[in-house]
mmCIF file with all atom_site columns, C-alpha atoms and ligand atoms in Angstrom:
data_model
loop_
_atom_site.group_PDB
_atom_site.id
_atom_site.type_symbol
_atom_site.label_atom_id
_atom_site.label_alt_id
_atom_site.label_comp_id
_atom_site.label_asym_id
_atom_site.label_entity_id
_atom_site.label_seq_id
_atom_site.pdbx_PDB_ins_code
_atom_site.Cartn_x
_atom_site.Cartn_y
_atom_site.Cartn_z
_atom_site.occupancy
_atom_site.B_iso_or_equiv
_atom_site.pdbx_formal_charge
_atom_site.auth_seq_id
_atom_site.auth_comp_id
_atom_site.auth_asym_id
_atom_site.auth_atom_id
_atom_site.pdbx_PDB_model_num
ATOM   1   C  CA  . MET A 1 1   ? -40.363 -1.424  0.603   1.00 0.00 ? 1   MET A CA  1
ATOM   2   C  CA  . GLY A 1 2   ? -43.677 -1.675  -0.114  1.00 0.00 ? 2   GLY A CA  1
ATOM   3   C  CA  . PHE A 1 3   ? -44.827 -0.432  -4.292  1.00 0.00 ? 3   PHE A CA  1
ATOM   4   C  CA  . VAL A 1 4   ? -47.062 2.908   -3.731  1.00 0.00 ? 4   VAL A CA  1
ATOM   5   C  CA  . PHE A 1 5   ? -49.547 0.773   -6.015  1.00 0.00 ? 5   PHE A CA  1
ATOM   6   C  CA  . LEU A 1 6   ? -50.448 -2.630  -6.813  1.00 0.00 ? 6   LEU A CA  1
ATOM   7   C  CA  . PRO A 1 7   ? -47.634 -4.374  -8.869  1.00 0.00 ? 7   PRO A CA  1
ATOM   8   C  CA  . PRO A 1 8   ? -49.596 -4.900  -12.584 1.00 0.00 ? 8   PRO A CA  1
ATOM   9   C  CA  . VAL A 1 9   ? -51.258 -8.590  -13.581 1.00 0.00 ? 9   VAL A CA  1
ATOM   10  C  CA  . GLN A 1 10  ? -49.029 -11.311 -14.772 1.00 0.00 ? 10  GLN A CA  1
ATOM   11  C  CA  . PRO A 1 11  ? -49.679 -11.953 -17.879 1.00 0.00 ? 11  PRO A CA  1
ATOM   12  C  CA  . SER A 1 12  ? -50.021 -15.328 -19.062 1.00 0.00 ? 12  SER A CA  1
ATOM   13  C  CA  . VAL A 1 13  ? -51.806 -17.613 -21.539 1.00 0.00 ? 13  VAL A CA  1
ATOM   14  C  CA  . PRO A 1 14  ? -52.609 -21.082 -20.862 1.00 0.00 ? 14  PRO A CA  1
ATOM   15  C  CA  . VAL A 1 15  ? -51.158 -24.507 -21.479 1.00 0.00 ? 15  VAL A CA  1
ATOM   16  C  CA  . ALA A 1 16  ? -52.867 -26.992 -23.341 1.00 0.00 ? 16  ALA A CA  1
ATOM   17  C  CA  . GLY A 1 17  ? -55.139 -29.740 -21.715 1.00 0.00 ? 17  GLY A CA  1
ATOM   18  C  CA  . THR A 1 18  ? -53.697 -28.677 -17.970 1.00 0.00 ? 18  THR A CA  1
ATOM   19  C  CA  . GLY A 1 19  ? -54.968 -25.698 -15.419 1.00 0.00 ? 19  GLY A CA  1
ATOM   20  C  CA  . ASP A 1 20  ? -51.428 -24.223 -16.083 1.00 0.00 ? 20  ASP A CA  1
ATOM   21  C  CA  . LEU A 1 21  ? -50.506 -20.685 -17.241 1.00 0.00 ? 21  LEU A CA  1
ATOM   22  C  CA  . PHE A 1 22  ? -47.649 -19.916 -18.828 1.00 0.00 ? 22  PHE A CA  1
ATOM   23  C  CA  . PRO A 1 23  ? -46.133 -16.411 -16.991 1.00 0.00 ? 23  PRO A CA  1
ATOM   24  C  CA  . VAL A 1 24  ? -45.409 -14.161 -20.292 1.00 0.00 ? 24  VAL A CA  1
ATOM   25  C  CA  . ARG A 1 25  ? -42.053 -12.203 -19.869 1.00 0.00 ? 25  ARG A CA  1
ATOM   26  C  CA  . ARG A 1 26  ? -41.691 -10.305 -23.544 1.00 0.00 ? 26  ARG A CA  1
ATOM   27  C  CA  . ILE A 1 27  ? -43.155 -10.322 -26.912 1.00 0.00 ? 27  ILE A CA  1
ATOM   28  C  CA  . TRP A 1 28  ? -40.487 -10.906 -30.026 1.00 0.00 ? 28  TRP A CA  1
ATOM   29  C  CA  . CYS A 1 29  ? -41.719 -11.057 -33.227 1.00 0.00 ? 29  CYS A CA  1
ATOM   30  C  CA  . VAL A 1 30  ? -39.868 -12.099 -36.456 1.00 0.00 ? 30  VAL A CA  1
ATOM   31  C  CA  . ALA A 1 31  ? -40.905 -9.411  -40.135 1.00 0.00 ? 31  ALA A CA  1
ATOM   32  C  CA  . ARG A 1 32  ? -40.901 -11.038 -43.004 1.00 0.00 ? 32  ARG A CA  1
ATOM   33  C  CA  . ASN A 1 33  ? -40.046 -14.619 -42.224 1.00 0.00 ? 33  ASN A CA  1
ATOM   34  C  CA  . TYR A 1 34  ? -41.675 -16.439 -45.470 1.00 0.00 ? 34  TYR A CA  1
ATOM   35  C  CA  . ALA A 1 35  ? -40.318 -15.630 -48.846 1.00 0.00 ? 35  ALA A CA  1
ATOM   36  C  CA  . ALA A 1 36  ? -44.109 -14.859 -50.323 1.00 0.00 ? 36  ALA A CA  1
ATOM   37  C  CA  . HIS A 1 37  ? -45.518 -12.464 -47.974 1.00 0.00 ? 37  HIS A CA  1
ATOM   38  C  CA  . ALA A 1 38  ? -42.511 -10.421 -48.267 1.00 0.00 ? 38  ALA A CA  1
ATOM   39  C  CA  . ARG A 1 39  ? -42.443 -10.104 -51.973 1.00 0.00 ? 39  ARG A CA  1
ATOM   40  C  CA  . GLU A 1 40  ? -46.573 -9.731  -51.261 1.00 0.00 ? 40  GLU A CA  1
ATOM   41  C  CA  . MET A 1 41  ? -45.633 -6.732  -48.856 1.00 0.00 ? 41  MET A CA  1
ATOM   42  C  CA  . GLY A 1 42  ? -42.951 -5.278  -51.372 1.00 0.00 ? 42  GLY A CA  1
ATOM   43  C  CA  . ALA A 1 43  ? -39.774 -6.041  -49.754 1.00 0.00 ? 43  ALA A CA  1
ATOM   44  C  CA  . ASP A 1 44  ? -36.974 -8.862  -51.807 1.00 0.00 ? 44  ASP A CA  1
ATOM   45  C  CA  . PRO A 1 45  ? -36.766 -12.228 -49.596 1.00 0.00 ? 45  PRO A CA  1
ATOM   46  C  CA  . ASN A 1 46  ? -33.443 -12.885 -49.612 1.00 0.00 ? 46  ASN A CA  1
ATOM   47  C  CA  . GLN A 1 47  ? -30.983 -14.398 -46.588 1.00 0.00 ? 47  GLN A CA  1
ATOM   48  C  CA  . ASP A 1 48  ? -30.324 -11.622 -45.237 1.00 0.00 ? 48  ASP A CA  1
ATOM   49  C  CA  . PRO A 1 49  ? -30.621 -12.004 -41.461 1.00 0.00 ? 49  PRO A CA  1
ATOM   50  C  CA  . PRO A 1 50  ? -33.834 -12.000 -39.238 1.00 0.00 ? 50  PRO A CA  1
ATOM   51  C  CA  . PHE A 1 51  ? -35.470 -9.054  -38.543 1.00 0.00 ? 51  PHE A CA  1
ATOM   52  C  CA  . PHE A 1 52  ? -37.658 -8.566  -35.152 1.00 0.00 ? 52  PHE A CA  1
ATOM   53  C  CA  . PHE A 1 53  ? -39.829 -5.881  -33.122 1.00 0.00 ? 53  PHE A CA  1
ATOM   54  C  CA  . ALA A 1 54  ? -42.266 -6.054  -30.249 1.00 0.00 ? 54  ALA A CA  1
ATOM   55  C  CA  . LYS A 1 55  ? -45.165 -6.025  -28.623 1.00 0.00 ? 55  LYS A CA  1
ATOM   56  C  CA  . PRO A 1 56  ? -45.773 -5.520  -25.007 1.00 0.00 ? 56  PRO A CA  1
ATOM   57  C  CA  . GLY A 1 57  ? -46.560 -8.766  -23.002 1.00 0.00 ? 57  GLY A CA  1
ATOM   58  C  CA  . ASP A 1 58  ? -49.737 -7.354  -21.451 1.00 0.00 ? 58  ASP A CA  1
ATOM   59  C  CA  . ALA A 1 59  ? -51.131 -7.510  -25.543 1.00 0.00 ? 59  ALA A CA  1
ATOM   60  C  CA  . VAL A 1 60  ? -51.209 -11.464 -24.734 1.00 0.00 ? 60  VAL A CA  1
ATOM   61  C  CA  . VAL A 1 61  ? -55.318 -11.615 -25.928 1.00 0.00 ? 61  VAL A CA  1
ATOM   62  C  CA  . MET A 1 62  ? -56.969 -15.455 -24.964 1.00 0.00 ? 62  MET A CA  1
ATOM   63  C  CA  . ASP A 1 63  ? -58.286 -17.712 -27.709 1.00 0.00 ? 63  ASP A CA  1
ATOM   64  C  CA  . GLY A 1 64  ? -61.562 -17.303 -27.710 1.00 0.00 ? 64  GLY A CA  1
ATOM   65  C  CA  . ALA A 1 65  ? -61.743 -13.239 -26.892 1.00 0.00 ? 65  ALA A CA  1
ATOM   66  C  CA  . ALA A 1 66  ? -63.733 -10.691 -28.558 1.00 0.00 ? 66  ALA A CA  1
ATOM   67  C  CA  . ILE A 1 67  ? -62.007 -7.993  -29.336 1.00 0.00 ? 67  ILE A CA  1
ATOM   68  C  CA  . PRO A 1 68  ? -62.549 -4.644  -29.985 1.00 0.00 ? 68  PRO A CA  1
ATOM   69  C  CA  . TYR A 1 69  ? -61.485 -3.085  -33.007 1.00 0.00 ? 69  TYR A CA  1
ATOM   70  C  CA  . PRO A 1 70  ? -58.247 -0.720  -32.315 1.00 0.00 ? 70  PRO A CA  1
ATOM   71  C  CA  . SER A 1 71  ? -58.525 2.487   -32.234 1.00 0.00 ? 71  SER A CA  1
ATOM   72  C  CA  . GLN A 1 72  ? -56.505 4.894   -34.676 1.00 0.00 ? 72  GLN A CA  1
ATOM   73  C  CA  . THR A 1 73  ? -56.821 2.986   -37.819 1.00 0.00 ? 73  THR A CA  1
ATOM   74  C  CA  . ASN A 1 74  ? -58.692 1.667   -41.178 1.00 0.00 ? 74  ASN A CA  1
ATOM   75  C  CA  . ASN A 1 75  ? -56.922 -1.505  -42.129 1.00 0.00 ? 75  ASN A CA  1
ATOM   76  C  CA  . LEU A 1 76  ? -57.116 -3.836  -39.675 1.00 0.00 ? 76  LEU A CA  1
ATOM   77  C  CA  . HIS A 1 77  ? -55.211 -6.807  -40.382 1.00 0.00 ? 77  HIS A CA  1
ATOM   78  C  CA  . HIS A 1 78  ? -54.008 -10.299 -39.404 1.00 0.00 ? 78  HIS A CA  1
ATOM   79  C  CA  . GLU A 1 79  ? -51.010 -12.025 -39.698 1.00 0.00 ? 79  GLU A CA  1
ATOM   80  C  CA  . ALA A 1 80  ? -51.605 -16.280 -38.704 1.00 0.00 ? 80  ALA A CA  1
ATOM   81  C  CA  . GLU A 1 81  ? -47.903 -17.310 -37.095 1.00 0.00 ? 81  GLU A CA  1
ATOM   82  C  CA  . LEU A 1 82  ? -46.556 -19.611 -34.579 1.00 0.00 ? 82  LEU A CA  1
ATOM   83  C  CA  . VAL A 1 83  ? -45.450 -18.559 -31.594 1.00 0.00 ? 83  VAL A CA  1
ATOM   84  C  CA  . VAL A 1 84  ? -42.503 -20.326 -29.740 1.00 0.00 ? 84  VAL A CA  1
ATOM   85  C  CA  . ALA A 1 85  ? -42.974 -19.589 -26.036 1.00 0.00 ? 85  ALA A CA  1
ATOM   86  C  CA  . LEU A 1 86  ? -39.416 -20.124 -23.647 1.00 0.00 ? 86  LEU A CA  1
ATOM   87  C  CA  . LYS A 1 87  ? -39.031 -22.366 -20.452 1.00 0.00 ? 87  LYS A CA  1
ATOM   88  C  CA  . SER A 1 88  ? -34.659 -20.703 -20.556 1.00 0.00 ? 88  SER A CA  1
ATOM   89  C  CA  . GLY A 1 89  ? -32.843 -18.173 -22.326 1.00 0.00 ? 89  GLY A CA  1
ATOM   90  C  CA  . GLY A 1 90  ? -29.510 -16.796 -23.001 1.00 0.00 ? 90  GLY A CA  1
ATOM   91  C  CA  . GLN A 1 91  ? -27.329 -15.252 -24.402 1.00 0.00 ? 91  GLN A CA  1
ATOM   92  C  CA  . ASP A 1 92  ? -25.823 -15.821 -28.234 1.00 0.00 ? 92  ASP A CA  1
ATOM   93  C  CA  . LEU A 1 93  ? -27.548 -18.619 -28.412 1.00 0.00 ? 93  LEU A CA  1
ATOM   94  C  CA  . ALA A 1 94  ? -25.443 -21.468 -30.468 1.00 0.00 ? 94  ALA A CA  1
ATOM   95  C  CA  . GLN A 1 95  ? -28.481 -22.880 -33.225 1.00 0.00 ? 95  GLN A CA  1
ATOM   96  C  CA  . ASP A 1 96  ? -27.877 -26.448 -32.338 1.00 0.00 ? 96  ASP A CA  1
ATOM   97  C  CA  . LYS A 1 97  ? -28.626 -26.203 -28.172 1.00 0.00 ? 97  LYS A CA  1
ATOM   98  C  CA  . ALA A 1 98  ? -31.248 -22.978 -28.620 1.00 0.00 ? 98  ALA A CA  1
ATOM   99  C  CA  . LEU A 1 99  ? -34.980 -25.140 -28.990 1.00 0.00 ? 99  LEU A CA  1
ATOM   100 C  CA  . ASP A 1 100 ? -33.884 -26.681 -25.545 1.00 0.00 ? 100 ASP A CA  1
ATOM   101 C  CA  . CYS A 1 101 ? -35.213 -23.311 -24.574 1.00 0.00 ? 101 CYS A CA  1
ATOM   102 C  CA  . VAL A 1 102 ? -39.136 -24.298 -25.743 1.00 0.00 ? 102 VAL A CA  1
ATOM   103 C  CA  . PHE A 1 103 ? -41.008 -24.600 -23.491 1.00 0.00 ? 103 PHE A CA  1
ATOM   104 C  CA  . GLY A 1 104 ? -44.114 -25.095 -26.748 1.00 0.00 ? 104 GLY A CA  1
ATOM   105 C  CA  . TYR A 1 105 ? -45.717 -23.959 -28.968 1.00 0.00 ? 105 TYR A CA  1
ATOM   106 C  CA  . ALA A 1 106 ? -48.914 -22.248 -29.499 1.00 0.00 ? 106 ALA A CA  1
ATOM   107 C  CA  . PRO A 1 107 ? -50.923 -20.545 -32.840 1.00 0.00 ? 107 PRO A CA  1
ATOM   108 C  CA  . GLY A 1 108 ? -50.911 -16.605 -32.644 1.00 0.00 ? 108 GLY A CA  1
ATOM   109 C  CA  . ILE A 1 109 ? -52.419 -13.744 -34.561 1.00 0.00 ? 109 ILE A CA  1
ATOM   110 C  CA  . ASP A 1 110 ? -49.726 -11.017 -35.263 1.00 0.00 ? 110 ASP A CA  1
ATOM   111 C  CA  . LEU A 1 111 ? -52.939 -8.132  -35.044 1.00 0.00 ? 111 LEU A CA  1
ATOM   112 C  CA  . THR A 1 112 ? -51.317 -5.102  -37.514 1.00 0.00 ? 112 THR A CA  1
ATOM   113 C  CA  . ARG A 1 113 ? -52.511 -1.634  -37.962 1.00 0.00 ? 113 ARG A CA  1
ATOM   114 C  CA  . ARG A 1 114 ? -51.303 -1.948  -41.550 1.00 0.00 ? 114 ARG A CA  1
ATOM   115 C  CA  . ASP A 1 115 ? -52.675 1.805   -41.959 1.00 0.00 ? 115 ASP A CA  1
ATOM   116 C  CA  . LEU A 1 116 ? -50.369 3.024   -39.650 1.00 0.00 ? 116 LEU A CA  1
ATOM   117 C  CA  . GLN A 1 117 ? -47.409 1.247   -40.188 1.00 0.00 ? 117 GLN A CA  1
ATOM   118 C  CA  . GLU A 1 118 ? -47.636 1.983   -44.010 1.00 0.00 ? 118 GLU A CA  1
ATOM   119 C  CA  . GLN A 1 119 ? -47.299 5.748   -42.414 1.00 0.00 ? 119 GLN A CA  1
ATOM   120 C  CA  . ALA A 1 120 ? -43.924 4.038   -40.544 1.00 0.00 ? 120 ALA A CA  1
ATOM   121 C  CA  . LYS A 1 121 ? -42.096 2.873   -42.983 1.00 0.00 ? 121 LYS A CA  1
ATOM   122 C  CA  . LYS A 1 122 ? -42.193 5.745   -45.440 1.00 0.00 ? 122 LYS A CA  1
ATOM   123 C  CA  . ALA A 1 123 ? -41.434 8.519   -42.245 1.00 0.00 ? 123 ALA A CA  1
ATOM   124 C  CA  . GLY A 1 124 ? -38.912 6.106   -41.580 1.00 0.00 ? 124 GLY A CA  1
ATOM   125 C  CA  . ARG A 1 125 ? -40.425 5.761   -38.372 1.00 0.00 ? 125 ARG A CA  1
ATOM   126 C  CA  . PRO A 1 126 ? -41.018 3.165   -35.830 1.00 0.00 ? 126 PRO A CA  1
ATOM   127 C  CA  . TRP A 1 127 ? -43.562 0.433   -36.185 1.00 0.00 ? 127 TRP A CA  1
ATOM   128 C  CA  . ASP A 1 128 ? -44.163 0.169   -31.984 1.00 0.00 ? 128 ASP A CA  1
ATOM   129 C  CA  . VAL A 1 129 ? -47.653 1.849   -32.739 1.00 0.00 ? 129 VAL A CA  1
ATOM   130 C  CA  . ALA A 1 130 ? -48.164 0.176   -35.546 1.00 0.00 ? 130 ALA A CA  1
ATOM   131 C  CA  . LYS A 1 131 ? -47.652 -3.678  -33.767 1.00 0.00 ? 131 LYS A CA  1
ATOM   132 C  CA  . GLY A 1 132 ? -47.844 -3.003  -30.639 1.00 0.00 ? 132 GLY A CA  1
ATOM   133 C  CA  . PHE A 1 133 ? -50.721 -1.691  -29.401 1.00 0.00 ? 133 PHE A CA  1
ATOM   134 C  CA  . ASP A 1 134 ? -53.685 -3.248  -26.950 1.00 0.00 ? 134 ASP A CA  1
ATOM   135 C  CA  . ARG A 1 135 ? -54.613 -6.422  -27.194 1.00 0.00 ? 135 ARG A CA  1
ATOM   136 C  CA  . SER A 1 136 ? -52.116 -6.652  -30.815 1.00 0.00 ? 136 SER A CA  1
ATOM   137 C  CA  . ALA A 1 137 ? -51.323 -10.934 -29.493 1.00 0.00 ? 137 ALA A CA  1
ATOM   138 C  CA  . PRO A 1 138 ? -54.061 -13.119 -29.568 1.00 0.00 ? 138 PRO A CA  1
ATOM   139 C  CA  . ILE A 1 139 ? -52.567 -16.482 -29.171 1.00 0.00 ? 139 ILE A CA  1
ATOM   140 C  CA  . GLY A 1 140 ? -54.065 -20.006 -28.326 1.00 0.00 ? 140 GLY A CA  1
ATOM   141 C  CA  . ALA A 1 141 ? -53.066 -22.263 -25.795 1.00 0.00 ? 141 ALA A CA  1
ATOM   142 C  CA  . ILE A 1 142 ? -49.729 -23.698 -25.984 1.00 0.00 ? 142 ILE A CA  1
ATOM   143 C  CA  . ARG A 1 143 ? -48.109 -27.543 -26.377 1.00 0.00 ? 143 ARG A CA  1
ATOM   144 C  CA  . PRO A 1 144 ? -45.381 -28.630 -24.446 1.00 0.00 ? 144 PRO A CA  1
ATOM   145 C  CA  . ALA A 1 145 ? -42.893 -30.111 -26.907 1.00 0.00 ? 145 ALA A CA  1
ATOM   146 C  CA  . SER A 1 146 ? -42.327 -32.370 -24.592 1.00 0.00 ? 146 SER A CA  1
ATOM   147 C  CA  . GLN A 1 147 ? -45.846 -33.653 -26.322 1.00 0.00 ? 147 GLN A CA  1
ATOM   148 C  CA  . ILE A 1 148 ? -45.725 -32.571 -29.614 1.00 0.00 ? 148 ILE A CA  1
ATOM   149 C  CA  . GLY A 1 149 ? -42.030 -31.689 -30.466 1.00 0.00 ? 149 GLY A CA  1
ATOM   150 C  CA  . HIS A 1 150 ? -40.226 -29.113 -31.974 1.00 0.00 ? 150 HIS A CA  1
ATOM   151 C  CA  . PRO A 1 151 ? -42.940 -28.148 -35.512 1.00 0.00 ? 151 PRO A CA  1
ATOM   152 C  CA  . SER A 1 152 ? -40.935 -27.687 -38.097 1.00 0.00 ? 152 SER A CA  1
ATOM   153 C  CA  . LYS A 1 153 ? -43.061 -28.626 -41.181 1.00 0.00 ? 153 LYS A CA  1
ATOM   154 C  CA  . GLY A 1 154 ? -47.473 -28.411 -41.434 1.00 0.00 ? 154 GLY A CA  1
ATOM   155 C  CA  . ALA A 1 155 ? -50.185 -26.679 -43.059 1.00 0.00 ? 155 ALA A CA  1
ATOM   156 C  CA  . ILE A 1 156 ? -50.719 -23.366 -41.235 1.00 0.00 ? 156 ILE A CA  1
ATOM   157 C  CA  . THR A 1 157 ? -53.465 -21.388 -42.059 1.00 0.00 ? 157 THR A CA  1
ATOM   158 C  CA  . LEU A 1 158 ? -56.289 -18.516 -41.370 1.00 0.00 ? 158 LEU A CA  1
ATOM   159 C  CA  . SER A 1 159 ? -59.523 -18.215 -42.158 1.00 0.00 ? 159 SER A CA  1
ATOM   160 C  CA  . VAL A 1 160 ? -63.099 -15.464 -41.475 1.00 0.00 ? 160 VAL A CA  1
ATOM   161 C  CA  . ASN A 1 161 ? -65.857 -15.563 -41.671 1.00 0.00 ? 161 ASN A CA  1
ATOM   162 C  CA  . GLY A 1 162 ? -65.411 -19.942 -43.231 1.00 0.00 ? 162 GLY A CA  1
ATOM   163 C  CA  . GLN A 1 163 ? -63.546 -17.862 -45.993 1.00 0.00 ? 163 GLN A CA  1
ATOM   164 C  CA  . MET A 1 164 ? -59.550 -19.462 -46.271 1.00 0.00 ? 164 MET A CA  1
ATOM   165 C  CA  . ARG A 1 165 ? -57.397 -16.117 -46.352 1.00 0.00 ? 165 ARG A CA  1
ATOM   166 C  CA  . GLN A 1 166 ? -54.024 -17.404 -45.240 1.00 0.00 ? 166 GLN A CA  1
ATOM   167 C  CA  . ALA A 1 167 ? -52.641 -21.324 -46.579 1.00 0.00 ? 167 ALA A CA  1
ATOM   168 C  CA  . GLY A 1 168 ? -48.438 -21.695 -45.597 1.00 0.00 ? 168 GLY A CA  1
ATOM   169 C  CA  . ASP A 1 169 ? -46.389 -24.442 -44.453 1.00 0.00 ? 169 ASP A CA  1
ATOM   170 C  CA  . LEU A 1 170 ? -44.122 -24.409 -41.808 1.00 0.00 ? 170 LEU A CA  1
ATOM   171 C  CA  . SER A 1 171 ? -41.329 -25.877 -44.094 1.00 0.00 ? 171 SER A CA  1
ATOM   172 C  CA  . ASP A 1 172 ? -41.939 -22.169 -45.796 1.00 0.00 ? 172 ASP A CA  1
ATOM   173 C  CA  . MET A 1 173 ? -40.258 -20.544 -42.751 1.00 0.00 ? 173 MET A CA  1
ATOM   174 C  CA  . ILE A 1 174 ? -37.397 -18.590 -44.782 1.00 0.00 ? 174 ILE A CA  1
ATOM   175 C  CA  . TRP A 1 175 ? -35.811 -18.971 -40.848 1.00 0.00 ? 175 TRP A CA  1
ATOM   176 C  CA  . PRO A 1 176 ? -36.445 -21.622 -38.863 1.00 0.00 ? 176 PRO A CA  1
ATOM   177 C  CA  . VAL A 1 177 ? -37.243 -21.666 -34.865 1.00 0.00 ? 177 VAL A CA  1
ATOM   178 C  CA  . ALA A 1 178 ? -34.053 -22.757 -33.895 1.00 0.00 ? 178 ALA A CA  1
ATOM   179 C  CA  . GLY A 1 179 ? -31.794 -20.118 -36.677 1.00 0.00 ? 179 GLY A CA  1
ATOM   180 C  CA  . VAL A 1 180 ? -34.765 -17.014 -35.183 1.00 0.00 ? 180 VAL A CA  1
ATOM   181 C  CA  . LEU A 1 181 ? -33.845 -18.129 -31.462 1.00 0.00 ? 181 LEU A CA  1
ATOM   182 C  CA  . ALA A 1 182 ? -30.065 -17.595 -31.993 1.00 0.00 ? 182 ALA A CA  1
ATOM   183 C  CA  . HIS A 1 183 ? -30.038 -14.126 -34.230 1.00 0.00 ? 183 HIS A CA  1
ATOM   184 C  CA  . LEU A 1 184 ? -32.498 -12.960 -31.461 1.00 0.00 ? 184 LEU A CA  1
ATOM   185 C  CA  . SER A 1 185 ? -30.594 -13.998 -28.317 1.00 0.00 ? 185 SER A CA  1
ATOM   186 C  CA  . ARG A 1 186 ? -27.245 -12.143 -30.419 1.00 0.00 ? 186 ARG A CA  1
ATOM   187 C  CA  . LEU A 1 187 ? -29.519 -8.718  -29.474 1.00 0.00 ? 187 LEU A CA  1
ATOM   188 C  CA  . VAL A 1 188 ? -31.490 -9.431  -26.208 1.00 0.00 ? 188 VAL A CA  1
ATOM   189 C  CA  . ARG A 1 189 ? -30.573 -11.985 -23.513 1.00 0.00 ? 189 ARG A CA  1
ATOM   190 C  CA  . LEU A 1 190 ? -33.820 -14.940 -23.929 1.00 0.00 ? 190 LEU A CA  1
ATOM   191 C  CA  . GLU A 1 191 ? -35.303 -15.330 -20.867 1.00 0.00 ? 191 GLU A CA  1
ATOM   192 C  CA  . ALA A 1 192 ? -37.981 -18.280 -19.990 1.00 0.00 ? 192 ALA A CA  1
ATOM   193 C  CA  . GLY A 1 193 ? -41.467 -16.637 -19.641 1.00 0.00 ? 193 GLY A CA  1
ATOM   194 C  CA  . ASP A 1 194 ? -39.980 -14.766 -23.506 1.00 0.00 ? 194 ASP A CA  1
ATOM   195 C  CA  . LEU A 1 195 ? -43.168 -15.529 -26.762 1.00 0.00 ? 195 LEU A CA  1
ATOM   196 C  CA  . ILE A 1 196 ? -40.857 -15.335 -30.198 1.00 0.00 ? 196 ILE A CA  1
ATOM   197 C  CA  . PHE A 1 197 ? -44.066 -14.846 -32.891 1.00 0.00 ? 197 PHE A CA  1
ATOM   198 C  CA  . THR A 1 198 ? -42.085 -16.119 -35.719 1.00 0.00 ? 198 THR A CA  1
ATOM   199 C  CA  . GLY A 1 199 ? -43.797 -14.920 -38.735 1.00 0.00 ? 199 GLY A CA  1
ATOM   200 C  CA  . THR A 1 200 ? -47.015 -14.826 -41.594 1.00 0.00 ? 200 THR A CA  1
ATOM   201 C  CA  . PRO A 1 201 ? -46.933 -16.327 -44.494 1.00 0.00 ? 201 PRO A CA  1
ATOM   202 C  CA  . GLU A 1 202 ? -48.870 -14.718 -47.833 1.00 0.00 ? 202 GLU A CA  1
ATOM   203 C  CA  . GLY A 1 203 ? -52.779 -13.747 -47.611 1.00 0.00 ? 203 GLY A CA  1
ATOM   204 C  CA  . VAL A 1 204 ? -51.910 -11.212 -44.940 1.00 0.00 ? 204 VAL A CA  1
ATOM   205 C  CA  . GLY A 1 205 ? -55.943 -8.703  -44.781 1.00 0.00 ? 205 GLY A CA  1
ATOM   206 C  CA  . PRO A 1 206 ? -58.028 -6.817  -43.701 1.00 0.00 ? 206 PRO A CA  1
ATOM   207 C  CA  . LEU A 1 207 ? -60.613 -7.530  -40.847 1.00 0.00 ? 207 LEU A CA  1
ATOM   208 C  CA  . VAL A 1 208 ? -63.515 -5.781  -40.104 1.00 0.00 ? 208 VAL A CA  1
ATOM   209 C  CA  . ARG A 1 209 ? -66.160 -5.668  -37.099 1.00 0.00 ? 209 ARG A CA  1
ATOM   210 C  CA  . GLY A 1 210 ? -68.150 -8.864  -36.961 1.00 0.00 ? 210 GLY A CA  1
ATOM   211 C  CA  . ASP A 1 211 ? -65.989 -10.728 -38.334 1.00 0.00 ? 211 ASP A CA  1
ATOM   212 C  CA  . ARG A 1 212 ? -64.420 -14.213 -36.912 1.00 0.00 ? 212 ARG A CA  1
ATOM   213 C  CA  . ALA A 1 213 ? -60.564 -15.006 -37.761 1.00 0.00 ? 213 ALA A CA  1
ATOM   214 C  CA  . VAL A 1 214 ? -58.970 -18.835 -36.808 1.00 0.00 ? 214 VAL A CA  1
ATOM   215 C  CA  . VAL A 1 215 ? -55.727 -20.143 -36.832 1.00 0.00 ? 215 VAL A CA  1
ATOM   216 C  CA  . ASN A 1 216 ? -55.431 -24.030 -37.186 1.00 0.00 ? 216 ASN A CA  1
ATOM   217 C  CA  . ILE A 1 217 ? -51.267 -25.270 -37.561 1.00 0.00 ? 217 ILE A CA  1
ATOM   218 C  CA  . ASP A 1 218 ? -50.558 -28.783 -37.915 1.00 0.00 ? 218 ASP A CA  1
ATOM   219 C  CA  . GLY A 1 219 ? -49.861 -30.705 -34.937 1.00 0.00 ? 219 GLY A CA  1
ATOM   220 C  CA  . VAL A 1 220 ? -50.600 -27.076 -32.870 1.00 0.00 ? 220 VAL A CA  1
ATOM   221 C  CA  . GLY A 1 221 ? -53.716 -26.114 -32.272 1.00 0.00 ? 221 GLY A CA  1
ATOM   222 C  CA  . SER A 1 222 ? -56.046 -23.958 -32.943 1.00 0.00 ? 222 SER A CA  1
ATOM   223 C  CA  . LEU A 1 223 ? -57.233 -20.081 -32.642 1.00 0.00 ? 223 LEU A CA  1
ATOM   224 C  CA  . ASN A 1 224 ? -60.053 -17.648 -32.758 1.00 0.00 ? 224 ASN A CA  1
ATOM   225 C  CA  . ILE A 1 225 ? -61.080 -14.784 -32.211 1.00 0.00 ? 225 ILE A CA  1
ATOM   226 C  CA  . THR A 1 226 ? -63.762 -12.519 -33.002 1.00 0.00 ? 226 THR A CA  1
ATOM   227 C  CA  . ILE A 1 227 ? -63.507 -8.658  -33.296 1.00 0.00 ? 227 ILE A CA  1
ATOM   228 C  CA  . SER A 1 228 ? -66.047 -6.698  -31.861 1.00 0.00 ? 228 SER A CA  1
HETATM 229 MN MN1 . MN  B 2 .   ? -46.249 -10.639 -37.996 1.00 0.00 ? 301 MN  B MN1 1
#
């Protein structure tokens, strides 16, 4: 049996310093994983289990890309995030084994149509079109954990046109990476190729046409995009 048309191109992300590509399966994102950002969004940070939303795998955008301002929004927001890339997975991962599944880490931006998200929150509707739109997941080259280890502290920053907008520290995560993976693996089976955006520190804000946003994460790398 053949396909009725050519299968879609496999989304992928470059592995830093190599000619290799990391093939993307699914993209999951953690909401409100830094207390100060939870507060700026009007939520009460606490130790409730993390909650998740998804983006399509083909929403990934390469470092250096020009991203057209998305449709149906007047309030596109940046959220700088550490992205975890999995080389294996499983269900019900134990927290002390979860990091064994990690291939590497990259800087990412969880682009958000904030106006659509606010409407969805008010109406009790899903966040999909606010979060999972085309090109909503810019991600830098992945640095293998075999080279950089598993970063649990260090600065995560995002600047727009050279002005600092977000400056946090990975150690401020409410749920560290191992905890995120353990929780998520109770909800869905994780597999090689999955990417997990681990939440953003405070200072989220709008991007407009012509803006250049740069994310830096200590020990992980950088990502830059422009909005065209
Ligand atoms: Mn986010």
